[in-house]
mmCIF file of C-alpha atoms in Angstrom:
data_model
loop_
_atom_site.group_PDB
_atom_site.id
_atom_site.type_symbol
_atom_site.label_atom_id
_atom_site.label_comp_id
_atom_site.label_asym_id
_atom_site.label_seq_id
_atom_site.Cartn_x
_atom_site.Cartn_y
_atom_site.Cartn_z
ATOM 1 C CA UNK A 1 0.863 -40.092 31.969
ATOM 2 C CA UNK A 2 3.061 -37.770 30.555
ATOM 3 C CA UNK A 3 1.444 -37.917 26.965
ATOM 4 C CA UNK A 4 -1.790 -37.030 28.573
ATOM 5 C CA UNK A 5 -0.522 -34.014 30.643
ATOM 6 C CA UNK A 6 1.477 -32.567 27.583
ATOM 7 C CA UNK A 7 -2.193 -32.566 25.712
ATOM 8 C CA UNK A 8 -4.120 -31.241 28.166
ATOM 9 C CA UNK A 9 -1.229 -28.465 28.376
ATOM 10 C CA UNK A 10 -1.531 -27.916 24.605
ATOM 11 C CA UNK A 11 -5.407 -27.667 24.381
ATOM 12 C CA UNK A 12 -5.749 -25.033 27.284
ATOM 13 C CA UNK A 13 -2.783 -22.792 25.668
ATOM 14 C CA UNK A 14 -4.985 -22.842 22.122
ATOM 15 C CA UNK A 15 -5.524 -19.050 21.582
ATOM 16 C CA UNK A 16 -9.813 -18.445 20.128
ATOM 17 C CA UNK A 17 -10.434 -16.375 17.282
ATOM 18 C CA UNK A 18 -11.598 -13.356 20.116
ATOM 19 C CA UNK A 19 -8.287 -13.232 21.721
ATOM 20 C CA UNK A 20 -7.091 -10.105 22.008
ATOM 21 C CA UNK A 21 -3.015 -11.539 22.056
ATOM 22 C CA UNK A 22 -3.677 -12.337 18.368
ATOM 23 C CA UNK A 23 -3.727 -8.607 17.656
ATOM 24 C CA UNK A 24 -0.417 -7.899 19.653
ATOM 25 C CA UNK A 25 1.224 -10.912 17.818
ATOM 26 C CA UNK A 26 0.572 -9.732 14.371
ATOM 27 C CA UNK A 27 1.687 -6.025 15.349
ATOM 28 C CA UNK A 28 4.791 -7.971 16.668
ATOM 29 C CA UNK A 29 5.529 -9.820 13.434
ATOM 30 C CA UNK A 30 4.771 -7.490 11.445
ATOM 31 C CA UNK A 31 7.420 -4.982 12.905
ATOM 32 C CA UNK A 32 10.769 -4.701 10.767
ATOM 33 C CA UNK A 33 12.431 -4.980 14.055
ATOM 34 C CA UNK A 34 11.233 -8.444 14.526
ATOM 35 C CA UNK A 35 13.381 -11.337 14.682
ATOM 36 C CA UNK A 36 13.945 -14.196 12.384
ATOM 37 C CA UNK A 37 13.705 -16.040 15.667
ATOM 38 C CA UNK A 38 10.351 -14.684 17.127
ATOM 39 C CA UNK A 39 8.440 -14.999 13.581
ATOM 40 C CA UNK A 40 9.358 -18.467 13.433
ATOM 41 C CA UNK A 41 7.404 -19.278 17.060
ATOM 42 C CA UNK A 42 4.772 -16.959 15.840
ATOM 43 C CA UNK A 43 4.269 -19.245 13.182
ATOM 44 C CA UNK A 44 4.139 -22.241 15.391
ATOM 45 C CA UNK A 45 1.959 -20.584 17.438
ATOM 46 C CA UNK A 46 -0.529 -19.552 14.770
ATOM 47 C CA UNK A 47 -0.443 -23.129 13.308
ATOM 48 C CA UNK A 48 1.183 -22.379 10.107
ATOM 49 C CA UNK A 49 3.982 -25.019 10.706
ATOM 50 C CA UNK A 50 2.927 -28.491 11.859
ATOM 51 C CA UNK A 51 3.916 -29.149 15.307
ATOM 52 C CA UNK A 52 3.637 -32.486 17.656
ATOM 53 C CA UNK A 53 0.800 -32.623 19.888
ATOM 54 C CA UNK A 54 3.040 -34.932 21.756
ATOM 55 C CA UNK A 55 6.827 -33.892 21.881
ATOM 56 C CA UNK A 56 5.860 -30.509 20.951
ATOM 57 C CA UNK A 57 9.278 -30.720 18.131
ATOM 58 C CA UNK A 58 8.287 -29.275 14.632
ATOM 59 C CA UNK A 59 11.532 -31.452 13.357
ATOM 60 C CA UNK A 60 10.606 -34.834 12.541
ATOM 61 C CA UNK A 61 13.224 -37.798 11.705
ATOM 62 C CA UNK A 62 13.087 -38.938 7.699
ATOM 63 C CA UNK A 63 11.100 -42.029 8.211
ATOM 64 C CA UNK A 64 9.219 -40.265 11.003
ATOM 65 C CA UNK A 65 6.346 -38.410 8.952
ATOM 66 C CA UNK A 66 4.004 -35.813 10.701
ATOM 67 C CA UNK A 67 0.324 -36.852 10.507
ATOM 68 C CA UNK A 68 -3.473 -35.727 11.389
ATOM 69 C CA UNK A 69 -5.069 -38.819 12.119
ATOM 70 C CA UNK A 70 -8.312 -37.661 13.431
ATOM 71 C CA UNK A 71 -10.488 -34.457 13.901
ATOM 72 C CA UNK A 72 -8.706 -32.432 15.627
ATOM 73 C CA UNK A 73 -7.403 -28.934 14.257
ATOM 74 C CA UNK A 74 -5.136 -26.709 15.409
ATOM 75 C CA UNK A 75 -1.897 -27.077 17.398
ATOM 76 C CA UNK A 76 -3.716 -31.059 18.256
ATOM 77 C CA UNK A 77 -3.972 -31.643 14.689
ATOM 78 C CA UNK A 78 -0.462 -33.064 14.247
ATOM 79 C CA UNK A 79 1.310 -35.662 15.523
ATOM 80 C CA UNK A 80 5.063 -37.392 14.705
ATOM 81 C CA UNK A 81 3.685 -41.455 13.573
ATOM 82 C CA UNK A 82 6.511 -42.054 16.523
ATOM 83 C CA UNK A 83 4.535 -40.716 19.129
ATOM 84 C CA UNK A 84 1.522 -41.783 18.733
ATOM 85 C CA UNK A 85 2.438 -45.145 18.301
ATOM 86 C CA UNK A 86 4.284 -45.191 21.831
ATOM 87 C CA UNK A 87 0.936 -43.865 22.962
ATOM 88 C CA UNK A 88 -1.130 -46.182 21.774
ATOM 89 C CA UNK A 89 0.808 -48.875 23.157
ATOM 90 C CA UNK A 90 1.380 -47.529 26.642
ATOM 91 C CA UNK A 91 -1.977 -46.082 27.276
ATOM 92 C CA UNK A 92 -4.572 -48.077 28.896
ATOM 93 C CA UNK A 93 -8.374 -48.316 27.064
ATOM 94 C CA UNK A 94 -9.372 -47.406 23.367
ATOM 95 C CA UNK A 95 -6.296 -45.327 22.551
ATOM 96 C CA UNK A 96 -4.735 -48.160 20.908
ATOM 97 C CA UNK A 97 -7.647 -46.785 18.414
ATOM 98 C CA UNK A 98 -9.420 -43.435 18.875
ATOM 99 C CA UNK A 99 -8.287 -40.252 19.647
ATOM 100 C CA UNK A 100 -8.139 -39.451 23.411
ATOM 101 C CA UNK A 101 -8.413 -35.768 22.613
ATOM 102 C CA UNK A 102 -11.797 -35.823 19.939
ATOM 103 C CA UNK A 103 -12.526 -39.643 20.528
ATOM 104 C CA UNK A 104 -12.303 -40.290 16.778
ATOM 105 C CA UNK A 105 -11.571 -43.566 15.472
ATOM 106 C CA UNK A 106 -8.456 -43.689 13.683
ATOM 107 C CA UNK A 107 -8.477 -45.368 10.172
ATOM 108 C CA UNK A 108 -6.626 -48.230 10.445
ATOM 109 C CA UNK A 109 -4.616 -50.208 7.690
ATOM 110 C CA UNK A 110 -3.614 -53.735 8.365
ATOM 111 C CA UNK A 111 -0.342 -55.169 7.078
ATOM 112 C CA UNK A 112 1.620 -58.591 8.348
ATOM 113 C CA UNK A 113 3.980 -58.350 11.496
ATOM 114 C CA UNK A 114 6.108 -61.407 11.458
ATOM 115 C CA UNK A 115 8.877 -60.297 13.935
ATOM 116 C CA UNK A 116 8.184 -62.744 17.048
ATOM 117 C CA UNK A 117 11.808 -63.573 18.289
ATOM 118 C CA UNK A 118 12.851 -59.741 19.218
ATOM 119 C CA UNK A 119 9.451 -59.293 20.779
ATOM 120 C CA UNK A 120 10.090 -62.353 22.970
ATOM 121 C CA UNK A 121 14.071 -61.252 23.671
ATOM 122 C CA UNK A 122 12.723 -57.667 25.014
ATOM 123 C CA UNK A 123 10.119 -59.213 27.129
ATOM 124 C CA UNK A 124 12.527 -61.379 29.051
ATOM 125 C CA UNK A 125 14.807 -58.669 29.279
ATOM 126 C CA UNK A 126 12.462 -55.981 30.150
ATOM 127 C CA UNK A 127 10.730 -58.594 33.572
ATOM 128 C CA UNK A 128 14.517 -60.090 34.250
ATOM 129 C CA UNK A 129 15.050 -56.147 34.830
ATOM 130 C CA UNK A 130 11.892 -55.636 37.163
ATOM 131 C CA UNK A 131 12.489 -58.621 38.886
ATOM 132 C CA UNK A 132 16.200 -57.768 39.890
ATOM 133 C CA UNK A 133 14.910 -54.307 40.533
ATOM 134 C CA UNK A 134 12.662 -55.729 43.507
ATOM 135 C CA UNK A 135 15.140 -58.497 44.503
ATOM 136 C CA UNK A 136 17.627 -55.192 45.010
ATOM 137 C CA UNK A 137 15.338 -53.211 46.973
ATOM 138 C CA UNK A 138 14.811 -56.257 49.313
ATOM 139 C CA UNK A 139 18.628 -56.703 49.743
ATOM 140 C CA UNK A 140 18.345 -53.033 50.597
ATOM 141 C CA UNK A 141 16.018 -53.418 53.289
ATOM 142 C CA UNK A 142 17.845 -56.495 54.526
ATOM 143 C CA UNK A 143 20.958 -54.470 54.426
ATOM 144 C CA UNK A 144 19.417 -51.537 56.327
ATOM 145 C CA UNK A 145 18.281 -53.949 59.264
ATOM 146 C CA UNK A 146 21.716 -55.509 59.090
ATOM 147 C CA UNK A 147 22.866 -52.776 59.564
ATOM 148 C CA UNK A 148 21.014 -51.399 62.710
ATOM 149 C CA UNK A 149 21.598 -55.035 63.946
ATOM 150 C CA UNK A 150 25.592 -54.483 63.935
ATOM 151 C CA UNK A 151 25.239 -50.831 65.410
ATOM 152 C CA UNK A 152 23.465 -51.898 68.176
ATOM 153 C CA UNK A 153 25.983 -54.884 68.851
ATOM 154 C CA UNK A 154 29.268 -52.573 68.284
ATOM 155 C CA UNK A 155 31.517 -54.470 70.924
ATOM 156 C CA UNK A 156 30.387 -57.706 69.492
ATOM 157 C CA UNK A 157 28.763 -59.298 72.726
ATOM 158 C CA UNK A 158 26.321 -60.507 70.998
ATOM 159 C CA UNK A 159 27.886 -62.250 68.140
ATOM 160 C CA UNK A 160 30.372 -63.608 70.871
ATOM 161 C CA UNK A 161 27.962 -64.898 72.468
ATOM 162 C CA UNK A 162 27.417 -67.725 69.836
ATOM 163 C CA UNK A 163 31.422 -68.808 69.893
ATOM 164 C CA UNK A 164 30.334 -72.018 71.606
ATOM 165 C CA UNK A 165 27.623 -73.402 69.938
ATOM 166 C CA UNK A 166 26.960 -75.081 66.133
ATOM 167 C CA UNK A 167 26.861 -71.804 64.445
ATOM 168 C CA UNK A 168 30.622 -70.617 65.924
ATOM 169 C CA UNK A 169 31.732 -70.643 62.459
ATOM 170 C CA UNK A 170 29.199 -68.073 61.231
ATOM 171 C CA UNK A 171 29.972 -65.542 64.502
ATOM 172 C CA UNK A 172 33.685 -65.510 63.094
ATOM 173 C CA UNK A 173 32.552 -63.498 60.125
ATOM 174 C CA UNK A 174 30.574 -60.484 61.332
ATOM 175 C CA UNK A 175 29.217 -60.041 57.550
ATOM 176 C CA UNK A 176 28.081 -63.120 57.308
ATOM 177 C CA UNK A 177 26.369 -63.018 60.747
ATOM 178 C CA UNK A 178 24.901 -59.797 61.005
ATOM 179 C CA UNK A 179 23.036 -60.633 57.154
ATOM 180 C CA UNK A 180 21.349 -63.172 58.480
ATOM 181 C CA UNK A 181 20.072 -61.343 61.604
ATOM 182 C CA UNK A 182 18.599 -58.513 59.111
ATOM 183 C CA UNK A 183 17.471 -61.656 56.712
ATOM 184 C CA UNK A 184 15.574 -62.845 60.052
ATOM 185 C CA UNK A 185 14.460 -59.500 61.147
ATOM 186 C CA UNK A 186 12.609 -58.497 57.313
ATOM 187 C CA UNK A 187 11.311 -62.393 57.310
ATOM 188 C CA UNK A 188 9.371 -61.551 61.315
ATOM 189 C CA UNK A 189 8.527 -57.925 60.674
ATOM 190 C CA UNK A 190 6.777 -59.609 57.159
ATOM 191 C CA UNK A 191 5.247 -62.235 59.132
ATOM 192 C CA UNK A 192 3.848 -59.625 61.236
ATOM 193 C CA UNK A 193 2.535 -57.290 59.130
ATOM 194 C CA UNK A 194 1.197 -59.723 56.781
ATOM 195 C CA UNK A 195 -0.913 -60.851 59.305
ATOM 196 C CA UNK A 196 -2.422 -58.042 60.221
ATOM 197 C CA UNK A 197 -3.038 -56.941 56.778
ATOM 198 C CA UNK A 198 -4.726 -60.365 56.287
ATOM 199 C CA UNK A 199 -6.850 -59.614 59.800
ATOM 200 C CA UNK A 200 -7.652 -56.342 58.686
ATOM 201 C CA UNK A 201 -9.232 -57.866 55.355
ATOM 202 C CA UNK A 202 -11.357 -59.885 57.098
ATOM 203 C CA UNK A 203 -15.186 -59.508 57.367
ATOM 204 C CA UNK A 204 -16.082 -57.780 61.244
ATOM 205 C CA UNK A 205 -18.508 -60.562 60.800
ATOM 206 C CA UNK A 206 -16.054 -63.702 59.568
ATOM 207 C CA UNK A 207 -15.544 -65.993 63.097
ATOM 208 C CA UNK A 208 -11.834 -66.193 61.681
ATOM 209 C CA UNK A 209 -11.780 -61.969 62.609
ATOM 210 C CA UNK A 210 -12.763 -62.557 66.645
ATOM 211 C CA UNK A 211 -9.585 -65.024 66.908
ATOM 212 C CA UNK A 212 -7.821 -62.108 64.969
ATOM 213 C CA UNK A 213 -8.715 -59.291 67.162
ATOM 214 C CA UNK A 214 -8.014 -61.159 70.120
ATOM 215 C CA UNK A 215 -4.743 -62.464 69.042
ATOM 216 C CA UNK A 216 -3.747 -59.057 67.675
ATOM 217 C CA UNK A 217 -5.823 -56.126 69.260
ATOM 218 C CA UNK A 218 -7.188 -57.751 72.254
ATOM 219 C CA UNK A 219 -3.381 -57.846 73.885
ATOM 220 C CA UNK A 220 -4.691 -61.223 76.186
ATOM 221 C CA UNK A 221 -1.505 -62.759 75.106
ATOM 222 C CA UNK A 222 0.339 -60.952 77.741
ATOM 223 C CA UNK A 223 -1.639 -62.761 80.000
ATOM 224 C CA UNK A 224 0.626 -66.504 78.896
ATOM 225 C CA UNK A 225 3.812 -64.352 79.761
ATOM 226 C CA UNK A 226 5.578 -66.642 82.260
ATOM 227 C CA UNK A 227 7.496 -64.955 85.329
ATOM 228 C CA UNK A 228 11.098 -66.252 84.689
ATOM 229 C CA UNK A 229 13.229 -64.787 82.552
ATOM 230 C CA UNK A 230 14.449 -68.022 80.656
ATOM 231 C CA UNK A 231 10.666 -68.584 79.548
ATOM 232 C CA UNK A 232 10.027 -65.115 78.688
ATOM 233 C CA UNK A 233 13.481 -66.331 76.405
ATOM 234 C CA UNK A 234 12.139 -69.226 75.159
ATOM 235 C CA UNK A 235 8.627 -67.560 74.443
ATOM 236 C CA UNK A 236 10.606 -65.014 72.628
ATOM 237 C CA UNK A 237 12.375 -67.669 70.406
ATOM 238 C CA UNK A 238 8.976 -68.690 69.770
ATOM 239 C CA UNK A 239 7.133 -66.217 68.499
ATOM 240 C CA UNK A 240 9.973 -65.243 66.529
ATOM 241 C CA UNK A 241 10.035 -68.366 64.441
ATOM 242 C CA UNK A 242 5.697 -68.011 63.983
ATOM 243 C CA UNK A 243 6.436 -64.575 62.835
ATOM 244 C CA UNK A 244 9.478 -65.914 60.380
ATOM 245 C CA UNK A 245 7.309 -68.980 59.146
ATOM 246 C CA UNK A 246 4.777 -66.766 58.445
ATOM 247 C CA UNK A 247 6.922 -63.917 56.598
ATOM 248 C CA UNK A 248 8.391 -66.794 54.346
ATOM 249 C CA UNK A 249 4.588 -67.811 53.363
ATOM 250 C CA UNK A 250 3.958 -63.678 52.582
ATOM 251 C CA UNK A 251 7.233 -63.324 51.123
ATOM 252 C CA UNK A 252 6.463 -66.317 48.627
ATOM 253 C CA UNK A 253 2.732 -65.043 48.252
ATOM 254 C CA UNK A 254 3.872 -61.449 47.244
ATOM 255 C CA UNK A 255 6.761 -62.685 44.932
ATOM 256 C CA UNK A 256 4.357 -64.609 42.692
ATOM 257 C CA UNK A 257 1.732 -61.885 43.029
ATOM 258 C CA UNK A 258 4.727 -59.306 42.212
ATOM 259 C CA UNK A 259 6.567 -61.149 38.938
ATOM 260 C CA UNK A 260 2.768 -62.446 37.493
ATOM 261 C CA UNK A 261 1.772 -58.371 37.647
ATOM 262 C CA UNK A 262 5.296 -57.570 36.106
ATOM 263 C CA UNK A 263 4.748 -60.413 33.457
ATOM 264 C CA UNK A 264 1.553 -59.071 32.677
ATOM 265 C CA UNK A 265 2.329 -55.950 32.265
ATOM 266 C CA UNK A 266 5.344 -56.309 29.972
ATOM 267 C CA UNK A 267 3.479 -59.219 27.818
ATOM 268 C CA UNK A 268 0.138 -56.431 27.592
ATOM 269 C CA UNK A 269 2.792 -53.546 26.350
ATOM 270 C CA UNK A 270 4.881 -55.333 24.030
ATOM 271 C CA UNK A 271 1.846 -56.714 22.735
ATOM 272 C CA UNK A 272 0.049 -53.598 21.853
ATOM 273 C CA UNK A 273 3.845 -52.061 20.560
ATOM 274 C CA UNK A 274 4.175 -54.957 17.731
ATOM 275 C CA UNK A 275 -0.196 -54.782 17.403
ATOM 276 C CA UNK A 276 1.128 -51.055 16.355
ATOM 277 C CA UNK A 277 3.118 -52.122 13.457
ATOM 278 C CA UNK A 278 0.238 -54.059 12.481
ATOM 279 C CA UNK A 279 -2.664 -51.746 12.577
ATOM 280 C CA UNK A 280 -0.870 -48.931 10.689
ATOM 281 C CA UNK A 281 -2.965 -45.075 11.546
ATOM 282 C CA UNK A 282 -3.322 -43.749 8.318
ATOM 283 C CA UNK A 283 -2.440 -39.932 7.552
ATOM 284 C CA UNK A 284 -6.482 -38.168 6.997
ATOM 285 C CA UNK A 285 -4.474 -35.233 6.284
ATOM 286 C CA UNK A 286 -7.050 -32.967 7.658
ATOM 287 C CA UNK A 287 -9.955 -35.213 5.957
ATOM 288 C CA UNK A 288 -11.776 -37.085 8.418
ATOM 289 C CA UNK A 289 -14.482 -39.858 6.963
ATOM 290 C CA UNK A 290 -16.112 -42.018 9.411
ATOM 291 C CA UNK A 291 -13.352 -45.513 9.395
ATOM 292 C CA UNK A 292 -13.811 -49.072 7.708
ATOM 293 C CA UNK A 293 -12.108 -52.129 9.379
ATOM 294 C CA UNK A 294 -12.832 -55.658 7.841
ATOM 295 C CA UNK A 295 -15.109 -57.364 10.458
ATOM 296 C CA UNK A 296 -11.984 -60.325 11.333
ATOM 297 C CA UNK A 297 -9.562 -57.437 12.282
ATOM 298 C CA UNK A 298 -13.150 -55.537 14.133
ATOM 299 C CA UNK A 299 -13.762 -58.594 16.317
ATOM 300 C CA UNK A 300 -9.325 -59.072 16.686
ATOM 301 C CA UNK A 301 -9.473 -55.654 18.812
ATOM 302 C CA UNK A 302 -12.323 -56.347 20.390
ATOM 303 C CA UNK A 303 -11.661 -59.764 21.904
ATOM 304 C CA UNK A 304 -7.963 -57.848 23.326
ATOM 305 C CA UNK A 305 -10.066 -54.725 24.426
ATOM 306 C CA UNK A 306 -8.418 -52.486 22.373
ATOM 307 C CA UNK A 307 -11.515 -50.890 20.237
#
């Protein structure tokens, strides 16, 4: 994450007391030629004015108070009480409560979070937004093939061609009729590919795999092609419903699978962002004693894998 990288950044950039830059920096700011500008990142540098482990800013907002929650000195000592809470709620394991830079426990104090109903607005805002994300991204896919489908039938022969039957009324309107060609084409090629994702993850030894790799890899199908062109047709037409049948069972399959991860997800961050209002890091300021947490609130951030 982005959080993570910016630490790492900072801890490899700490100067040690043997570097020999720390010499040419205090010739440098001690010059009378010497900027107001170039002392003041000399001081950042050398740690004399608290800066954000996370942002990096030295400003900080008036309710937004710069603290050092655990052991860490240096430029990792501080941290804006913003940050770290947006850390602790988007990174994944005990960060909600130690230190992923000196794996010190932070010292946490407990106050009551009754806020509920804004928590539950965001989170249905937050997955309707995912979930029209994907439903776009399909549309553009179905658009693409739509697309290709109406470039490849320029003159219209093919959309002509069903002037006669039931569905005359949707061959009138090209839009109409070339959507639903790249609706059926992303419903087969799903179809498809789902099944041989779902041979693939078969066992070489499951029976269910030999009917796979024969139907699939073993290319004896050909073998049921009939001679005449009609059946070859009509075989066509076939297949081509399987395939969409089965891309509407995939495409069903993967929507659950896709708006239960995106529930989770959501439900898991806005959790741990309103669990960070609760379990208020306490400012050691530069102090660290080994933490205290009453054995209810222990057990709490156990049971949600958070300590």
């Amino acid at each position: 994450m982005k959080g993570e990288v910016q630490l790492e950044a900072i801890e490899v950039q700490e100067p040690g007391d043997s570097d020999p830059l720390l010499e040419n920096q205090a010739e440098s700011s001690s010059s009378p030629g010497g900027s107001t500008e170039i002392k003041d990142e000399d001081d950042i540098e050398s740690g004399s004015i608290p800066c954000c482990r996370i942002c990096l800013e030295s400003d900080a907002e008036p309710e937004d108070e710069m603290i050092s929650p655990c052991m860490c000195k240096g430029t990792q000592q501080f941290v804006h009480r913003s940050c770290l809470d947006h850390w602790r709620s988007v990174k994944e394991g005990f960060a909600f409560s130690h230190c992923t830079t000196c794996k010190a426990q932070f010292h946490l104090r407990v106050e009551s979070f009754e806020d509920n109903s804004w928590r539950k607005i965001k989170f249905r805002l937050f997955v309707a937004r995912d979930v029209f994300l994907v439903f776009l991204a399909v549309q553009t896919v179905i658009a693409v093939m739509a697309s290709f489908a109406y470039m490849m039938d320029k003159d219209g022969a093919f959309r002509n061609s069903f002037s006669d039957g039931w569905d005359r009324i949707l061959s009138k309107h090209p839009i109409p009729f070339y959507y639903c060609i790249g609706v059926l084409a992303f419903f087969v090629l799903l179809g498809f590919f789902g099944l041989i994702l779902h041979c693939s993850s078969l066992n070489s030894n499951d029976p269910r795999m030999a009917g796979c790799q024969n139907c699939c890899y073993g290319w004896g199908i050909l073998d049921c092609f009939p001679a005449s062109m009609e059946a070859c047709f009509a075989l066509v037409i076939v297949f081509v419903v399987v395939f969409a049948i089965l891309g509407i069972a995939y495409g069903f399959l993967a929507a659950t699978m896709a708006i239960q991860r995106i529930w989770q997800r959501h439900y898991h961050i806005l959790t741990k962002r309103e669990l960070t209002k609760e379990y208020i890091v306490e400012d050691l300021h530069g102090c660290y004693t080994p933490p205290k947490l009453d054995p209810e609130n222990e057990e709490r951030l156990k049971m949600l894998k958070l300590l």
